[in-house]
C-alpha cells in the first residue's frame, strides 16, 4: 500500500498549511505558510517541523481542517532534494522539496503526471 499524505489547513496562530508525508511510521512534516505552489515559477517556503504521529492523518479540530489527503510516491531523493507526487482528491501533482541552507523550498515541477482521475 502506498504511503499516505495529508495537507492540513491551520487557522491559528496565523493561517498556514502543514504538508505531512508518511514515512518510517511517522508523518514527516513541513509548515508551508502560503500553501502549495500553483505554478512552477512560484516556489514556496517550507519549514521542517517535528514529525507527527500517524493519527494526525485524519485529525481535525476547530482550528485545523484537512485541505487534501491521499497517497504519495517518491521518485528521487538526495541530501538536497526530494522529488515526489501527491495523489490527492483533485488529482496528482508532482513537487520537489529543495533544501536551501537551513530551510526548504516547495516547488511544483514543470513535468506533471498525466491526469488519472476517472
PDB file of C-alpha atoms in Angstrom:
ATOM      1  CA  UNK A   1       0.000   0.000   0.000  1.00  0.00           C
ATOM      2  CA  UNK A   2       1.283   3.468  -0.891  1.00  0.00           C
ATOM      3  CA  UNK A   3       2.214   5.809   1.958  1.00  0.00           C
ATOM      4  CA  UNK A   4      -0.309   8.495   2.868  1.00  0.00           C
ATOM      5  CA  UNK A   5      -0.100  12.274   2.912  1.00  0.00           C
ATOM      6  CA  UNK A   6      -2.282  14.983   4.384  1.00  0.00           C
ATOM      7  CA  UNK A   7      -2.345  18.726   3.829  1.00  0.00           C
ATOM      8  CA  UNK A   8      -3.733  20.446   6.911  1.00  0.00           C
ATOM      9  CA  UNK A   9      -5.084  23.992   6.842  1.00  0.00           C
ATOM     10  CA  UNK A  10      -4.421  25.718  10.174  1.00  0.00           C
ATOM     11  CA  UNK A  11      -6.292  28.863  11.082  1.00  0.00           C
ATOM     12  CA  UNK A  12      -4.310  29.709  14.272  1.00  0.00           C
ATOM     13  CA  UNK A  13      -1.997  31.243  15.351  1.00  0.00           C
ATOM     14  CA  UNK A  14      -1.706  32.505  11.736  1.00  0.00           C
ATOM     15  CA  UNK A  15      -3.306  30.859   8.712  1.00  0.00           C
ATOM     16  CA  UNK A  16      -0.888  28.353   7.154  1.00  0.00           C
ATOM     17  CA  UNK A  17      -0.711  24.823   5.781  1.00  0.00           C
ATOM     18  CA  UNK A  18       1.151  21.741   7.001  1.00  0.00           C
ATOM     19  CA  UNK A  19       2.284  19.124   4.483  1.00  0.00           C
ATOM     20  CA  UNK A  20       2.688  15.720   6.146  1.00  0.00           C
ATOM     21  CA  UNK A  21       4.189  12.685   4.361  1.00  0.00           C
ATOM     22  CA  UNK A  22       4.004   9.184   5.862  1.00  0.00           C
ATOM     23  CA  UNK A  23       7.463   7.676   6.171  1.00  0.00           C
ATOM     24  CA  UNK A  24       9.057   5.196   8.612  1.00  0.00           C
ATOM     25  CA  UNK A  25       5.938   5.021  10.792  1.00  0.00           C
ATOM     26  CA  UNK A  26       5.558   8.785  11.305  1.00  0.00           C
ATOM     27  CA  UNK A  27       4.387  11.816   9.368  1.00  0.00           C
ATOM     28  CA  UNK A  28       7.340  13.939   8.194  1.00  0.00           C
ATOM     29  CA  UNK A  29       6.030  17.489   8.350  1.00  0.00           C
ATOM     30  CA  UNK A  30       6.666  20.911   6.820  1.00  0.00           C
ATOM     31  CA  UNK A  31       4.806  24.141   7.556  1.00  0.00           C
ATOM     32  CA  UNK A  32       4.020  25.896   4.278  1.00  0.00           C
ATOM     33  CA  UNK A  33       2.882  29.431   5.175  1.00  0.00           C
ATOM     34  CA  UNK A  34       1.411  30.274   1.757  1.00  0.00           C
ATOM     35  CA  UNK A  35       0.166  26.827   0.733  1.00  0.00           C
ATOM     36  CA  UNK A  36       1.269  24.590  -2.120  1.00  0.00           C
ATOM     37  CA  UNK A  37       2.551  26.352  -5.240  1.00  0.00           C
ATOM     38  CA  UNK A  38       0.172  26.621  -8.222  1.00  0.00           C
ATOM     39  CA  UNK A  39       2.859  27.317 -10.820  1.00  0.00           C
ATOM     40  CA  UNK A  40       6.430  26.115 -11.456  1.00  0.00           C
ATOM     41  CA  UNK A  41       7.535  29.757 -11.246  1.00  0.00           C
ATOM     42  CA  UNK A  42       6.085  30.170  -7.730  1.00  0.00           C
ATOM     43  CA  UNK A  43       8.287  28.448  -5.126  1.00  0.00           C
ATOM     44  CA  UNK A  44       7.007  28.358  -1.555  1.00  0.00           C
ATOM     45  CA  UNK A  45       8.873  28.420   1.724  1.00  0.00           C
ATOM     46  CA  UNK A  46       8.577  25.088   3.564  1.00  0.00           C
ATOM     47  CA  UNK A  47       9.718  24.928   7.188  1.00  0.00           C
ATOM     48  CA  UNK A  48      10.562  21.485   8.566  1.00  0.00           C
ATOM     49  CA  UNK A  49       8.666  20.886  11.811  1.00  0.00           C
ATOM     50  CA  UNK A  50       8.744  17.897  14.180  1.00  0.00           C
ATOM     51  CA  UNK A  51       7.368  14.572  12.960  1.00  0.00           C
ATOM     52  CA  UNK A  52       3.763  13.790  13.884  1.00  0.00           C
ATOM     53  CA  UNK A  53       2.101  10.503  14.808  1.00  0.00           C
ATOM     54  CA  UNK A  54       0.130   8.717  12.091  1.00  0.00           C
ATOM     55  CA  UNK A  55      -3.151   9.519  13.867  1.00  0.00           C
ATOM     56  CA  UNK A  56      -2.719  13.091  12.555  1.00  0.00           C
ATOM     57  CA  UNK A  57      -3.633  11.820   9.064  1.00  0.00           C
ATOM     58  CA  UNK A  58      -7.314  12.273   9.815  1.00  0.00           C
ATOM     59  CA  UNK A  59      -7.119  14.730  12.722  1.00  0.00           C
ATOM     60  CA  UNK A  60      -9.267  17.846  12.562  1.00  0.00           C
ATOM     61  CA  UNK A  61     -10.458  20.316  15.169  1.00  0.00           C
ATOM     62  CA  UNK A  62     -11.972  23.791  15.303  1.00  0.00           C
ATOM     63  CA  UNK A  63      -8.684  25.383  14.118  1.00  0.00           C
ATOM     64  CA  UNK A  64      -7.349  22.640  11.810  1.00  0.00           C
ATOM     65  CA  UNK A  65      -9.018  21.037   8.789  1.00  0.00           C
ATOM     66  CA  UNK A  66      -7.911  18.676   6.030  1.00  0.00           C
ATOM     67  CA  UNK A  67      -7.326  20.596   2.790  1.00  0.00           C
ATOM     68  CA  UNK A  68      -6.275  17.450   0.893  1.00  0.00           C
ATOM     69  CA  UNK A  69      -5.479  13.818   1.653  1.00  0.00           C
ATOM     70  CA  UNK A  70      -4.349  10.802  -0.325  1.00  0.00           C
ATOM     71  CA  UNK A  71      -1.171   8.886  -1.107  1.00  0.00           C
ATOM     72  CA  UNK A  72       2.264   9.923  -2.266  1.00  0.00           C
ATOM     73  CA  UNK A  73       5.143   8.361  -4.136  1.00  0.00           C
ATOM     74  CA  UNK A  74       8.810   9.254  -4.072  1.00  0.00           C
ATOM     75  CA  UNK A  75      10.672   9.408  -7.388  1.00  0.00           C
ATOM     76  CA  UNK A  76      14.134  10.547  -6.356  1.00  0.00           C
ATOM     77  CA  UNK A  77      15.928  11.758  -3.224  1.00  0.00           C
ATOM     78  CA  UNK A  78      19.296  13.263  -2.423  1.00  0.00           C
ATOM     79  CA  UNK A  79      20.542  15.188   0.614  1.00  0.00           C
ATOM     80  CA  UNK A  80      19.374  18.410  -1.050  1.00  0.00           C
ATOM     81  CA  UNK A  81      16.191  17.438  -2.920  1.00  0.00           C
ATOM     82  CA  UNK A  82      13.235  15.083  -2.823  1.00  0.00           C
ATOM     83  CA  UNK A  83      11.054  14.615  -5.920  1.00  0.00           C
ATOM     84  CA  UNK A  84       7.573  13.192  -5.244  1.00  0.00           C
ATOM     85  CA  UNK A  85       3.985  13.057  -6.458  1.00  0.00           C
ATOM     86  CA  UNK A  86       0.927  13.684  -4.302  1.00  0.00           C
ATOM     87  CA  UNK A  87      -2.160  11.730  -5.356  1.00  0.00           C
ATOM     88  CA  UNK A  88      -4.930  13.739  -3.724  1.00  0.00           C
ATOM     89  CA  UNK A  89      -8.650  14.332  -4.042  1.00  0.00           C
ATOM     90  CA  UNK A  90      -8.329  16.573  -7.114  1.00  0.00           C
ATOM     91  CA  UNK A  91      -5.710  14.530  -8.962  1.00  0.00           C
ATOM     92  CA  UNK A  92      -1.948  14.102  -8.950  1.00  0.00           C
ATOM     93  CA  UNK A  93       0.698  16.830  -8.719  1.00  0.00           C
ATOM     94  CA  UNK A  94       4.487  16.419  -8.758  1.00  0.00           C
ATOM     95  CA  UNK A  95       6.627  18.519  -6.417  1.00  0.00           C
ATOM     96  CA  UNK A  96      10.217  18.879  -5.286  1.00  0.00           C
ATOM     97  CA  UNK A  97      11.308  19.794  -1.782  1.00  0.00           C
ATOM     98  CA  UNK A  98      14.633  21.586  -2.164  1.00  0.00           C
ATOM     99  CA  UNK A  99      16.973  22.239   0.759  1.00  0.00           C
ATOM    100  CA  UNK A 100      18.297  25.806   0.809  1.00  0.00           C
ATOM    101  CA  UNK A 101      20.898  26.041   3.538  1.00  0.00           C
ATOM    102  CA  UNK A 102      18.853  25.776   6.714  1.00  0.00           C
ATOM    103  CA  UNK A 103      15.397  25.805   5.096  1.00  0.00           C
ATOM    104  CA  UNK A 104      13.378  24.272   2.287  1.00  0.00           C
ATOM    105  CA  UNK A 105      11.520  25.418  -0.815  1.00  0.00           C
ATOM    106  CA  UNK A 106       8.490  23.573  -2.174  1.00  0.00           C
ATOM    107  CA  UNK A 107       8.472  23.620  -5.977  1.00  0.00           C
ATOM    108  CA  UNK A 108       5.777  22.460  -8.424  1.00  0.00           C
ATOM    109  CA  UNK A 109       7.667  20.727 -11.238  1.00  0.00           C
ATOM    110  CA  UNK A 110       7.190  21.644 -14.891  1.00  0.00           C
ATOM    111  CA  UNK A 111       6.643  17.983 -15.771  1.00  0.00           C
ATOM    112  CA  UNK A 112       3.380  16.788 -14.288  1.00  0.00           C
ATOM    113  CA  UNK A 113       1.904  13.282 -14.209  1.00  0.00           C
ATOM    114  CA  UNK A 114      -0.943  12.521 -16.604  1.00  0.00           C
ATOM    115  CA  UNK A 115      -4.392  13.161 -15.175  1.00  0.00           C
ATOM    116  CA  UNK A 116      -5.505   9.780 -13.836  1.00  0.00           C
ATOM    117  CA  UNK A 117      -8.859  10.815 -12.423  1.00  0.00           C
ATOM    118  CA  UNK A 118     -11.803   8.777 -13.656  1.00  0.00           C
TER     119      UNK A 118
END
